[in-house]
Tab-separated table of C-alpha atoms and ligand atoms in Angstrom:
chain	number	residue	atom	x	y	z
A	1	MET	CA	66.695	-51.392	-21.239
A	2	ALA	CA	69.823	-51.649	-18.891
A	3	PHE	CA	69.757	-50.269	-15.651
A	4	LYS	CA	73.080	-49.908	-13.904
A	5	ASP	CA	73.582	-49.295	-10.217
A	6	GLY	CA	69.701	-48.670	-9.178
A	7	GLU	CA	70.175	-45.518	-12.208
A	8	GLU	CA	67.740	-45.687	-14.577
A	9	ALA	CA	69.342	-45.776	-18.104
A	10	LYS	CA	67.743	-43.274	-20.471
A	11	ILE	CA	65.373	-44.458	-22.816
A	12	PRO	CA	65.024	-42.484	-25.969
A	13	LEU	CA	61.444	-42.961	-26.315
A	14	LEU	CA	60.609	-41.518	-22.826
A	15	THR	CA	62.796	-38.659	-23.076
A	16	PRO	CA	60.899	-35.216	-22.992
A	17	TYR	CA	60.363	-33.243	-26.134
A	18	LYS	CA	59.178	-29.841	-26.770
A	19	MET	CA	56.752	-29.676	-30.079
A	20	GLY	CA	56.198	-25.831	-30.484
A	21	ASN	CA	54.191	-24.759	-27.623
A	22	PHE	CA	53.641	-28.522	-26.371
A	23	GLU	CA	55.736	-29.792	-23.365
A	24	LEU	CA	55.478	-33.405	-24.455
A	25	SER	CA	56.960	-35.561	-21.387
A	26	HIS	CA	57.625	-38.627	-23.936
A	27	ARG	CA	58.147	-39.956	-27.469
A	28	VAL	CA	55.250	-42.400	-27.714
A	29	VAL	CA	52.552	-40.908	-30.053
A	30	LEU	CA	49.146	-42.491	-30.398
A	31	ALA	CA	48.684	-43.053	-34.438
A	32	PRO	CA	45.479	-42.174	-35.741
A	33	LEU	CA	43.211	-45.387	-35.793
A	34	THR	CA	39.651	-45.897	-37.530
A	35	ARG	CA	37.512	-47.792	-35.061
A	36	GLN	CA	34.082	-47.858	-36.658
A	37	ARG	CA	32.345	-47.346	-33.480
A	38	SER	CA	30.702	-43.728	-33.970
A	39	PHE	CA	27.448	-44.918	-34.969
A	40	GLY	CA	25.760	-42.180	-37.573
A	41	ASN	CA	28.958	-40.689	-37.917
A	42	VAL	CA	28.699	-39.270	-34.230
A	43	PRO	CA	31.362	-40.224	-31.317
A	44	GLN	CA	30.014	-41.709	-28.799
A	45	PRO	CA	30.377	-41.808	-25.130
A	46	HIS	CA	32.149	-44.993	-25.217
A	47	ALA	CA	35.233	-42.926	-26.974
A	48	ILE	CA	35.978	-41.176	-23.682
A	49	LEU	CA	36.933	-44.376	-22.032
A	50	TYR	CA	38.881	-45.480	-24.991
A	51	TYR	CA	41.175	-42.657	-25.497
A	52	SER	CA	41.354	-41.669	-21.642
A	53	GLN	CA	43.047	-45.162	-21.620
A	54	ARG	CA	45.574	-44.605	-23.686
A	55	THR	CA	46.269	-41.099	-22.198
A	56	THR	CA	49.458	-40.403	-20.272
A	57	LYS	CA	50.599	-36.780	-18.689
A	58	GLY	CA	52.231	-35.105	-21.422
A	59	GLY	CA	51.563	-37.919	-24.075
A	60	PHE	CA	50.461	-36.816	-27.397
A	61	LEU	CA	47.672	-38.623	-28.831
A	62	ILE	CA	46.271	-37.940	-32.741
A	63	SER	CA	42.332	-39.225	-33.079
A	64	GLU	CA	41.062	-41.497	-35.541
A	65	ALA	CA	40.092	-40.211	-39.253
A	66	THR	CA	37.030	-37.944	-38.874
A	67	GLY	CA	35.509	-36.600	-41.820
A	68	VAL	CA	35.357	-32.919	-42.842
A	69	SER	CA	31.930	-33.208	-44.686
A	70	ASN	CA	28.939	-35.101	-45.743
A	71	THR	CA	30.996	-36.121	-48.740
A	72	ALA	CA	33.779	-37.280	-46.965
A	73	GLN	CA	32.956	-40.691	-45.642
A	74	GLY	CA	33.779	-44.108	-47.261
A	75	TYR	CA	33.270	-46.641	-43.928
A	76	PRO	CA	30.704	-46.984	-41.665
A	77	GLU	CA	30.530	-45.620	-38.506
A	78	THR	CA	33.534	-43.463	-38.703
A	79	PRO	CA	32.991	-39.859	-36.707
A	80	GLY	CA	32.952	-36.532	-38.493
A	81	ILE	CA	33.289	-32.996	-37.340
A	82	TRP	CA	31.261	-31.075	-39.814
A	83	THR	CA	27.994	-31.006	-37.644
A	84	LYS	CA	27.023	-29.210	-34.642
A	85	GLU	CA	25.972	-32.510	-32.666
A	86	GLN	CA	29.584	-34.055	-33.982
A	87	VAL	CA	31.276	-31.008	-32.363
A	88	GLU	CA	29.188	-31.420	-29.378
A	89	ALA	CA	29.997	-35.185	-29.334
A	90	TRP	CA	33.709	-34.791	-29.456
A	91	LYS	CA	33.462	-32.291	-26.444
A	92	PRO	CA	33.726	-34.877	-23.754
A	93	ILE	CA	35.919	-37.228	-25.194
A	94	VAL	CA	38.668	-34.413	-25.778
A	95	ASP	CA	37.891	-33.097	-22.200
A	96	ALA	CA	38.664	-36.360	-20.619
A	97	VAL	CA	42.130	-36.318	-22.237
A	98	HIS	CA	42.699	-33.186	-21.201
A	99	ALA	CA	41.841	-33.966	-17.547
A	100	LYS	CA	44.569	-36.754	-17.441
A	101	GLY	CA	46.877	-34.226	-19.166
A	102	GLY	CA	47.236	-35.515	-22.978
A	103	ILE	CA	47.566	-33.284	-25.944
A	104	PHE	CA	44.889	-34.132	-28.522
A	105	PHE	CA	44.739	-33.618	-31.996
A	106	CYS	CA	42.040	-34.717	-34.658
A	107	GLN	CA	42.946	-36.217	-37.828
A	108	ILE	CA	40.774	-34.683	-40.422
A	109	TRP	CA	39.951	-36.694	-43.479
A	110	HIS	CA	38.199	-36.666	-46.876
A	111	VAL	CA	38.207	-40.094	-48.481
A	112	GLY	CA	37.655	-39.055	-51.754
A	113	ARG	CA	36.960	-42.305	-54.269
A	114	VAL	CA	37.371	-44.505	-51.209
A	115	SER	CA	33.639	-44.581	-51.162
A	116	ASN	CA	30.275	-45.536	-52.983
A	117	THR	CA	27.075	-43.782	-53.754
A	118	GLY	CA	25.685	-45.218	-50.417
A	119	PHE	CA	27.838	-43.052	-48.390
A	120	GLN	CA	27.485	-40.274	-50.329
A	121	PRO	CA	24.599	-37.522	-50.094
A	122	ASN	CA	21.467	-38.231	-52.391
A	123	GLY	CA	23.772	-41.161	-53.686
A	124	GLN	CA	25.651	-39.115	-56.043
A	125	ALA	CA	29.074	-40.322	-56.921
A	126	PRO	CA	32.284	-39.832	-54.693
A	127	ILE	CA	34.356	-36.900	-55.721
A	128	SER	CA	37.835	-37.154	-56.627
A	129	SER	CA	40.874	-35.691	-58.310
A	130	THR	CA	39.847	-38.240	-61.472
A	131	ASN	CA	37.240	-40.305	-63.032
A	132	LYS	CA	39.195	-43.589	-62.685
A	133	GLY	CA	37.252	-45.574	-60.346
A	134	LEU	CA	38.885	-48.260	-57.646
A	135	MET	CA	38.458	-52.024	-58.258
A	136	ASN	CA	36.207	-53.650	-55.164
A	137	GLN	CA	38.931	-55.293	-52.452
A	138	VAL	CA	38.644	-57.214	-49.551
A	139	ARG	CA	38.561	-55.508	-46.352
A	140	ALA	CA	41.400	-55.499	-43.782
A	141	ASN	CA	39.478	-57.858	-41.920
A	142	GLY	CA	39.877	-60.184	-44.723
A	143	ILE	CA	36.315	-60.896	-44.907
A	144	ASP	CA	34.086	-57.859	-46.156
A	145	VAL	CA	34.147	-56.769	-49.788
A	146	ALA	CA	34.781	-53.004	-50.151
A	147	ARG	CA	32.508	-51.546	-52.886
A	148	PHE	CA	33.599	-48.667	-54.745
A	149	SER	CA	31.647	-46.368	-56.998
A	150	PRO	CA	33.189	-44.520	-59.950
A	151	PRO	CA	34.069	-41.367	-58.690
A	152	ARG	CA	33.262	-37.884	-60.078
A	153	LYS	CA	36.369	-35.999	-61.151
A	154	LEU	CA	35.922	-32.325	-59.405
A	155	THR	CA	35.968	-29.642	-61.827
A	156	THR	CA	38.608	-26.713	-60.948
A	157	GLN	CA	36.015	-24.502	-59.465
A	158	GLU	CA	34.600	-26.852	-57.288
A	159	ILE	CA	38.313	-27.472	-55.657
A	160	PRO	CA	38.236	-24.260	-53.096
A	161	LEU	CA	35.139	-25.741	-51.688
A	162	VAL	CA	36.401	-28.783	-50.866
A	163	VAL	CA	39.708	-26.634	-49.465
A	164	ASP	CA	37.187	-24.690	-47.464
A	165	ASP	CA	35.474	-27.916	-46.183
A	166	PHE	CA	38.845	-28.768	-44.391
A	167	ARG	CA	39.165	-25.255	-43.177
A	168	LEU	CA	35.733	-25.373	-41.690
A	169	ALA	CA	36.748	-28.736	-39.894
A	170	ALA	CA	39.526	-27.558	-38.400
A	171	ARG	CA	37.772	-24.736	-36.946
A	172	ASN	CA	34.987	-27.286	-35.965
A	173	ALA	CA	38.143	-29.275	-34.098
A	174	ILE	CA	39.341	-26.260	-32.190
A	175	GLU	CA	35.593	-25.561	-30.846
A	176	ALA	CA	35.477	-29.183	-29.819
A	177	GLY	CA	38.220	-28.196	-27.698
A	178	PHE	CA	40.949	-30.568	-29.726
A	179	ASP	CA	44.535	-28.654	-29.488
A	180	GLY	CA	45.199	-29.111	-32.909
A	181	VAL	CA	44.546	-30.918	-36.103
A	182	GLU	CA	46.380	-33.370	-38.395
A	183	ILE	CA	45.902	-33.003	-41.989
A	184	HIS	CA	45.157	-36.664	-43.405
A	185	GLY	CA	47.450	-36.560	-46.614
A	186	ALA	CA	48.121	-40.412	-46.686
A	187	HIS	CA	47.124	-43.639	-47.582
A	188	GLY	CA	45.359	-43.344	-51.249
A	189	TYR	CA	42.613	-40.732	-49.659
A	190	LEU	CA	41.546	-37.478	-51.519
A	191	ILE	CA	44.575	-35.839	-50.771
A	192	ASP	CA	46.687	-38.380	-51.742
A	193	GLN	CA	44.631	-39.260	-54.874
A	194	PHE	CA	45.807	-35.615	-56.099
A	195	MET	CA	49.319	-35.816	-55.216
A	196	LYS	CA	50.326	-39.193	-56.310
A	197	ASP	CA	50.525	-39.628	-60.381
A	198	ARG	CA	49.346	-42.804	-60.756
A	199	VAL	CA	46.042	-41.797	-59.710
A	200	ASN	CA	46.031	-37.823	-60.886
A	201	ASP	CA	45.222	-37.647	-64.328
A	202	ARG	CA	44.107	-34.026	-64.536
A	203	THR	CA	44.926	-31.215	-66.945
A	204	ASP	CA	44.210	-28.247	-64.875
A	205	GLU	CA	46.545	-26.570	-62.330
A	206	TYR	CA	46.049	-29.370	-59.995
A	207	GLY	CA	47.585	-31.938	-62.334
A	208	GLY	CA	50.843	-33.033	-64.550
A	209	SER	CA	53.717	-31.421	-62.511
A	210	LEU	CA	54.591	-32.335	-59.016
A	211	GLU	CA	53.972	-29.059	-58.202
A	212	ASN	CA	50.660	-29.010	-59.780
A	213	ARG	CA	50.018	-32.486	-58.069
A	214	CYS	CA	50.639	-31.112	-54.751
A	215	ARG	CA	48.852	-27.749	-54.913
A	216	PHE	CA	45.575	-29.271	-53.319
A	217	ALA	CA	47.693	-30.486	-50.435
A	218	LEU	CA	49.268	-27.225	-49.755
A	219	GLU	CA	45.990	-24.904	-50.397
A	220	VAL	CA	44.438	-27.237	-47.700
A	221	VAL	CA	47.233	-26.603	-45.470
A	222	GLU	CA	47.658	-22.972	-46.153
A	223	ALA	CA	43.571	-22.318	-45.290
A	224	VAL	CA	43.843	-24.689	-42.192
A	225	VAL	CA	46.801	-22.862	-41.068
A	226	LYS	CA	45.321	-19.172	-41.527
A	227	GLU	CA	41.961	-20.443	-39.790
A	228	ILE	CA	44.119	-21.994	-36.561
A	229	GLY	CA	47.761	-21.203	-36.622
A	230	ALA	CA	50.595	-22.800	-37.926
A	231	ASP	CA	51.531	-23.981	-34.662
A	232	LYS	CA	48.197	-26.360	-34.344
A	233	VAL	CA	48.891	-27.491	-37.664
A	234	GLY	CA	50.288	-31.137	-38.512
A	235	ILE	CA	49.826	-33.393	-41.711
A	236	ARG	CA	50.604	-37.000	-42.419
A	237	LEU	CA	51.882	-38.148	-45.494
A	238	SER	CA	52.594	-41.879	-47.001
A	239	PRO	CA	54.539	-41.006	-50.098
A	240	PHE	CA	55.767	-44.821	-50.505
A	241	ALA	CA	52.604	-46.414	-49.842
A	242	ASP	CA	50.358	-48.180	-52.508
A	243	TYR	CA	47.158	-48.534	-50.073
A	244	MET	CA	44.103	-47.859	-52.201
A	245	GLN	CA	45.727	-47.879	-55.569
A	246	SER	CA	47.651	-44.727	-55.156
A	247	GLY	CA	51.143	-44.915	-55.975
A	248	ASP	CA	53.812	-42.747	-57.460
A	249	SER	CA	56.373	-43.214	-59.957
A	250	ASN	CA	59.038	-41.056	-57.799
A	251	PRO	CA	57.491	-41.190	-54.086
A	252	LYS	CA	61.162	-39.962	-52.716
A	253	ALA	CA	60.850	-36.524	-55.154
A	254	LEU	CA	57.248	-36.418	-53.935
A	255	GLY	CA	57.827	-36.634	-49.975
A	256	LEU	CA	61.028	-34.280	-50.346
A	257	TYR	CA	58.733	-31.704	-52.526
A	258	MET	CA	56.364	-31.708	-49.534
A	259	ALA	CA	58.788	-31.554	-46.812
A	260	GLU	CA	60.408	-28.572	-48.480
A	261	SER	CA	57.341	-27.033	-49.572
A	262	LEU	CA	55.605	-27.247	-45.825
A	263	ASN	CA	58.441	-25.257	-44.567
A	264	LYS	CA	57.055	-22.310	-46.046
A	265	TYR	CA	53.923	-22.411	-43.920
A	266	LYS	CA	55.998	-23.232	-40.655
A	267	ILE	CA	53.396	-26.148	-39.540
A	268	LEU	CA	54.124	-27.905	-36.384
A	269	TYR	CA	54.801	-31.067	-37.659
A	270	CYS	CA	55.014	-33.496	-40.473
A	271	HIS	CA	54.174	-37.304	-39.718
A	272	MET	CA	55.546	-39.633	-42.436
A	273	VAL	CA	54.994	-43.330	-42.909
A	274	GLU	CA	57.606	-45.514	-43.171
A	275	PRO	CA	58.047	-46.897	-46.879
A	276	ARG	CA	58.403	-50.403	-45.301
A	277	MET	CA	54.594	-49.996	-45.053
A	278	LYS	CA	53.565	-50.977	-48.247
A	279	SER	CA	49.770	-51.104	-47.197
A	280	VAL	CA	48.092	-49.953	-43.652
A	281	GLY	CA	49.151	-53.156	-41.773
A	282	GLU	CA	51.432	-55.068	-43.833
A	283	LYS	CA	55.310	-54.460	-43.374
A	284	VAL	CA	57.652	-55.417	-46.058
A	285	GLU	CA	61.399	-55.207	-46.410
A	286	CYS	CA	62.263	-51.888	-48.110
A	287	PRO	CA	65.612	-50.079	-49.280
A	288	HIS	CA	64.223	-46.580	-48.784
A	289	SER	CA	64.243	-44.204	-45.845
A	290	LEU	CA	62.435	-40.983	-44.742
A	291	VAL	CA	65.689	-39.627	-43.717
A	292	SER	CA	65.986	-37.298	-46.515
A	293	MET	CA	62.613	-35.912	-45.521
A	294	ARG	CA	63.236	-35.641	-42.048
A	295	LYS	CA	66.641	-33.595	-42.810
A	296	ALA	CA	64.295	-31.412	-45.142
A	297	PHE	CA	61.949	-30.617	-43.031
A	298	GLU	CA	62.224	-28.163	-40.196
A	299	GLY	CA	59.472	-28.525	-37.910
A	300	THR	CA	58.774	-31.819	-35.720
A	301	PHE	CA	59.030	-34.848	-37.675
A	302	ILE	CA	56.771	-38.065	-36.527
A	303	SER	CA	57.340	-41.473	-38.037
A	304	ALA	CA	55.248	-44.167	-38.075
A	305	GLY	CA	54.903	-47.813	-39.387
A	306	GLY	CA	56.086	-51.146	-38.071
A	307	TYR	CA	57.790	-49.914	-35.046
A	308	ASP	CA	58.303	-51.722	-32.051
A	309	MET	CA	60.185	-50.671	-28.661
A	310	GLU	CA	63.587	-51.203	-29.896
A	311	ASP	CA	63.367	-49.964	-33.635
A	312	GLY	CA	61.548	-46.499	-31.800
A	313	ASN	CA	64.174	-46.263	-29.076
A	314	ASN	CA	67.141	-46.187	-32.390
A	315	ALA	CA	65.216	-44.128	-34.417
A	316	VAL	CA	65.050	-41.356	-31.846
A	317	ALA	CA	68.662	-42.031	-30.352
A	318	ASP	CA	69.930	-41.954	-34.226
A	319	ASN	CA	67.947	-38.839	-34.590
A	320	ARG	CA	66.196	-40.202	-37.782
A	321	THR	CA	62.570	-38.566	-35.957
A	322	ASP	CA	61.715	-36.787	-32.917
A	323	LEU	CA	58.535	-38.903	-32.045
A	324	VAL	CA	57.250	-42.159	-33.197
A	325	ALA	CA	53.685	-42.958	-33.431
A	326	TYR	CA	52.689	-46.631	-32.823
A	327	GLY	CA	49.596	-48.109	-33.925
A	328	ARG	CA	48.806	-51.419	-33.194
A	329	LEU	CA	50.687	-52.068	-30.017
A	330	PHE	CA	48.943	-48.716	-28.531
A	331	LEU	CA	45.586	-50.369	-29.758
A	332	ALA	CA	46.014	-53.409	-27.873
A	333	ASN	CA	48.470	-51.596	-25.011
A	334	PRO	CA	46.351	-48.802	-23.515
A	335	ASP	CA	49.467	-48.147	-21.228
A	336	LEU	CA	52.162	-48.632	-24.008
A	337	PRO	CA	54.240	-45.836	-22.729
A	338	LYS	CA	54.583	-47.511	-19.116
A	339	ARG	CA	55.004	-51.212	-20.707
A	340	PHE	CA	58.178	-49.589	-22.479
A	341	GLU	CA	59.321	-48.486	-19.588
A	342	LEU	CA	59.307	-51.516	-17.692
A	343	ASN	CA	60.430	-53.449	-20.677
A	344	ALA	CA	57.186	-55.546	-19.906
A	345	PRO	CA	55.519	-57.622	-22.249
A	346	LEU	CA	52.687	-56.474	-24.945
A	347	ASN	CA	49.610	-57.885	-25.258
A	348	ASN	CA	48.906	-58.921	-28.847
A	349	TYR	CA	46.237	-57.168	-30.926
A	350	ASN	CA	43.262	-58.910	-32.419
A	351	ARG	CA	43.069	-57.812	-36.118
A	352	GLU	CA	39.477	-59.299	-36.116
A	353	THR	CA	38.112	-56.882	-33.730
A	354	PHE	CA	40.140	-53.779	-35.375
A	355	TYR	CA	36.918	-52.672	-37.469
A	356	THR	CA	33.918	-54.147	-35.260
A	357	PRO	CA	31.106	-51.785	-33.905
A	358	ASP	CA	30.980	-52.865	-30.250
A	359	PRO	CA	31.810	-50.469	-27.853
A	360	VAL	CA	33.606	-52.610	-25.349
A	361	LEU	CA	35.262	-55.727	-27.510
A	362	GLY	CA	38.465	-55.485	-29.021
A	363	TYR	CA	38.239	-51.704	-27.968
A	364	THR	CA	38.317	-50.664	-24.186
A	365	ASP	CA	38.963	-54.527	-22.937
A	366	TYR	CA	42.602	-54.730	-23.739
A	367	PRO	CA	44.049	-54.971	-19.972
A	368	PHE	CA	46.449	-52.899	-18.575
A	369	LEU	CA	49.665	-53.890	-16.707
A	370	GLU	CA	49.306	-54.941	-13.109
A	371	THR	CA	51.658	-52.787	-11.254
A	372	THR	CA	51.661	-51.583	-7.575
A	373	ASP	CA	51.871	-48.049	-8.067
B	1	LIG	C1	42.891	-50.781	-37.295
B	1	LIG	C2	43.530	-49.464	-37.907
B	1	LIG	C3	42.713	-48.312	-38.001
B	1	LIG	C4	43.712	-47.171	-38.612
B	1	LIG	N1	43.170	-46.172	-39.243
B	1	LIG	C5	43.807	-45.192	-39.594
B	1	LIG	C6	43.689	-43.907	-39.495
B	1	LIG	O1	42.442	-43.625	-39.265
B	1	LIG	N2	44.130	-42.581	-40.047
B	1	LIG	C7	45.400	-43.111	-40.360
B	1	LIG	O2	46.447	-42.004	-41.060
B	1	LIG	N3	46.206	-44.217	-40.459
B	1	LIG	C8	45.225	-45.069	-39.929
B	1	LIG	N4	45.993	-46.569	-39.693
B	1	LIG	C9	47.374	-46.606	-39.811
B	1	LIG	C10	47.984	-46.495	-38.401
B	1	LIG	O3	48.095	-45.085	-38.015
B	1	LIG	C11	49.580	-46.842	-38.856
B	1	LIG	O4	50.081	-46.004	-39.686
B	1	LIG	C12	49.947	-48.240	-39.080
B	1	LIG	O5	49.072	-49.275	-38.256
B	1	LIG	C13	51.172	-49.161	-38.782
B	1	LIG	O6	51.586	-48.616	-37.537
B	1	LIG	P1	51.896	-49.793	-36.857
B	1	LIG	O7	52.864	-50.842	-37.400
B	1	LIG	O8	52.513	-49.121	-35.505
B	1	LIG	O9	50.308	-50.173	-36.831
B	1	LIG	C14	45.144	-47.558	-39.237
B	1	LIG	C15	45.537	-48.654	-38.861
B	1	LIG	C16	44.853	-49.767	-38.177
B	1	LIG	C17	45.637	-51.093	-37.948
């Protein structure tokens, strides 16, 4: 960034923003990042340091994806928020973020069919919108093979029970001290399995038309809003992503329909993953954009996926988004907003330790900038 005669030029990402009742001091958001260090699905004390390292006064953080029930899990050592023990374990982590002036939302998650019987109670089949299974695939670390079991299609009568799991998880998140929740409606997990027409093959009121496919997502939104208040609710969507063999024949129509429908519930924010992110960690050239959805949605808009500093500054300056969520760069640079302010070099992220279980390595050992203040 250019500086004129000792006068600081404005850095768009570092300008304040009022998100509902929250006064954000800048627009660099910590994206939700699964870290697989919550042994036995219980958040661990080492997460206190991890999240507080990434906290700034007035900064906005979204937690790693957190399971809403005992059928919600599909990865080893990911946290949950359905038991008393889990809620208690989150409290000191949330307190540490608050102590430094951060605003912290919990991303609430159900993996649906991205699971196998080993993660499920009594070894039962994972639940989904469909009976269609996922093919086994190599995990993001390029080594392990993720094995999936054929899912069981939820009956129409069972769906309200799963909606209720999201409601209870949201209540628990507030009980743990979080400022709100982000409903995980992205990346081929349960909510996305209902929304996308390449997955959802239902013939009841939750399948077929776009309206029917989005019904489950909107019922979750409505239940969570009723429980904790619209001013504490966000949702993450990735209409363009094909991750976990999801995919839709008309992602733009899907994204727009959701953006417009969400207005009815007056939720705080809509967080969308850029179309260029075909998978979670892979950026490709893409002619599509989120602009029509940004225009349609009346609350705060957060964009994520493949952003660097320049790109993020441009998106804010052009009013293509309100906030930008950074995943891998924030993972590897705990002081990312500071580095943007100083236009300082960035640490590289190490993909090999994204999902390893060590409480320090690749987690809290990324160095801070050495500055005098
Ligand atoms: C290690 C890792 C874990 C992730 N975990 C989640 C998650 O729990 N929930 C989610 O919505 N996205 C998750 N993502 C996607 C990120 O939030 C983000 O959208 C993605 O990394 C692209 O943004 P980036 O280019 O800034 O990294 C994860 C990505 C990575 C690399």
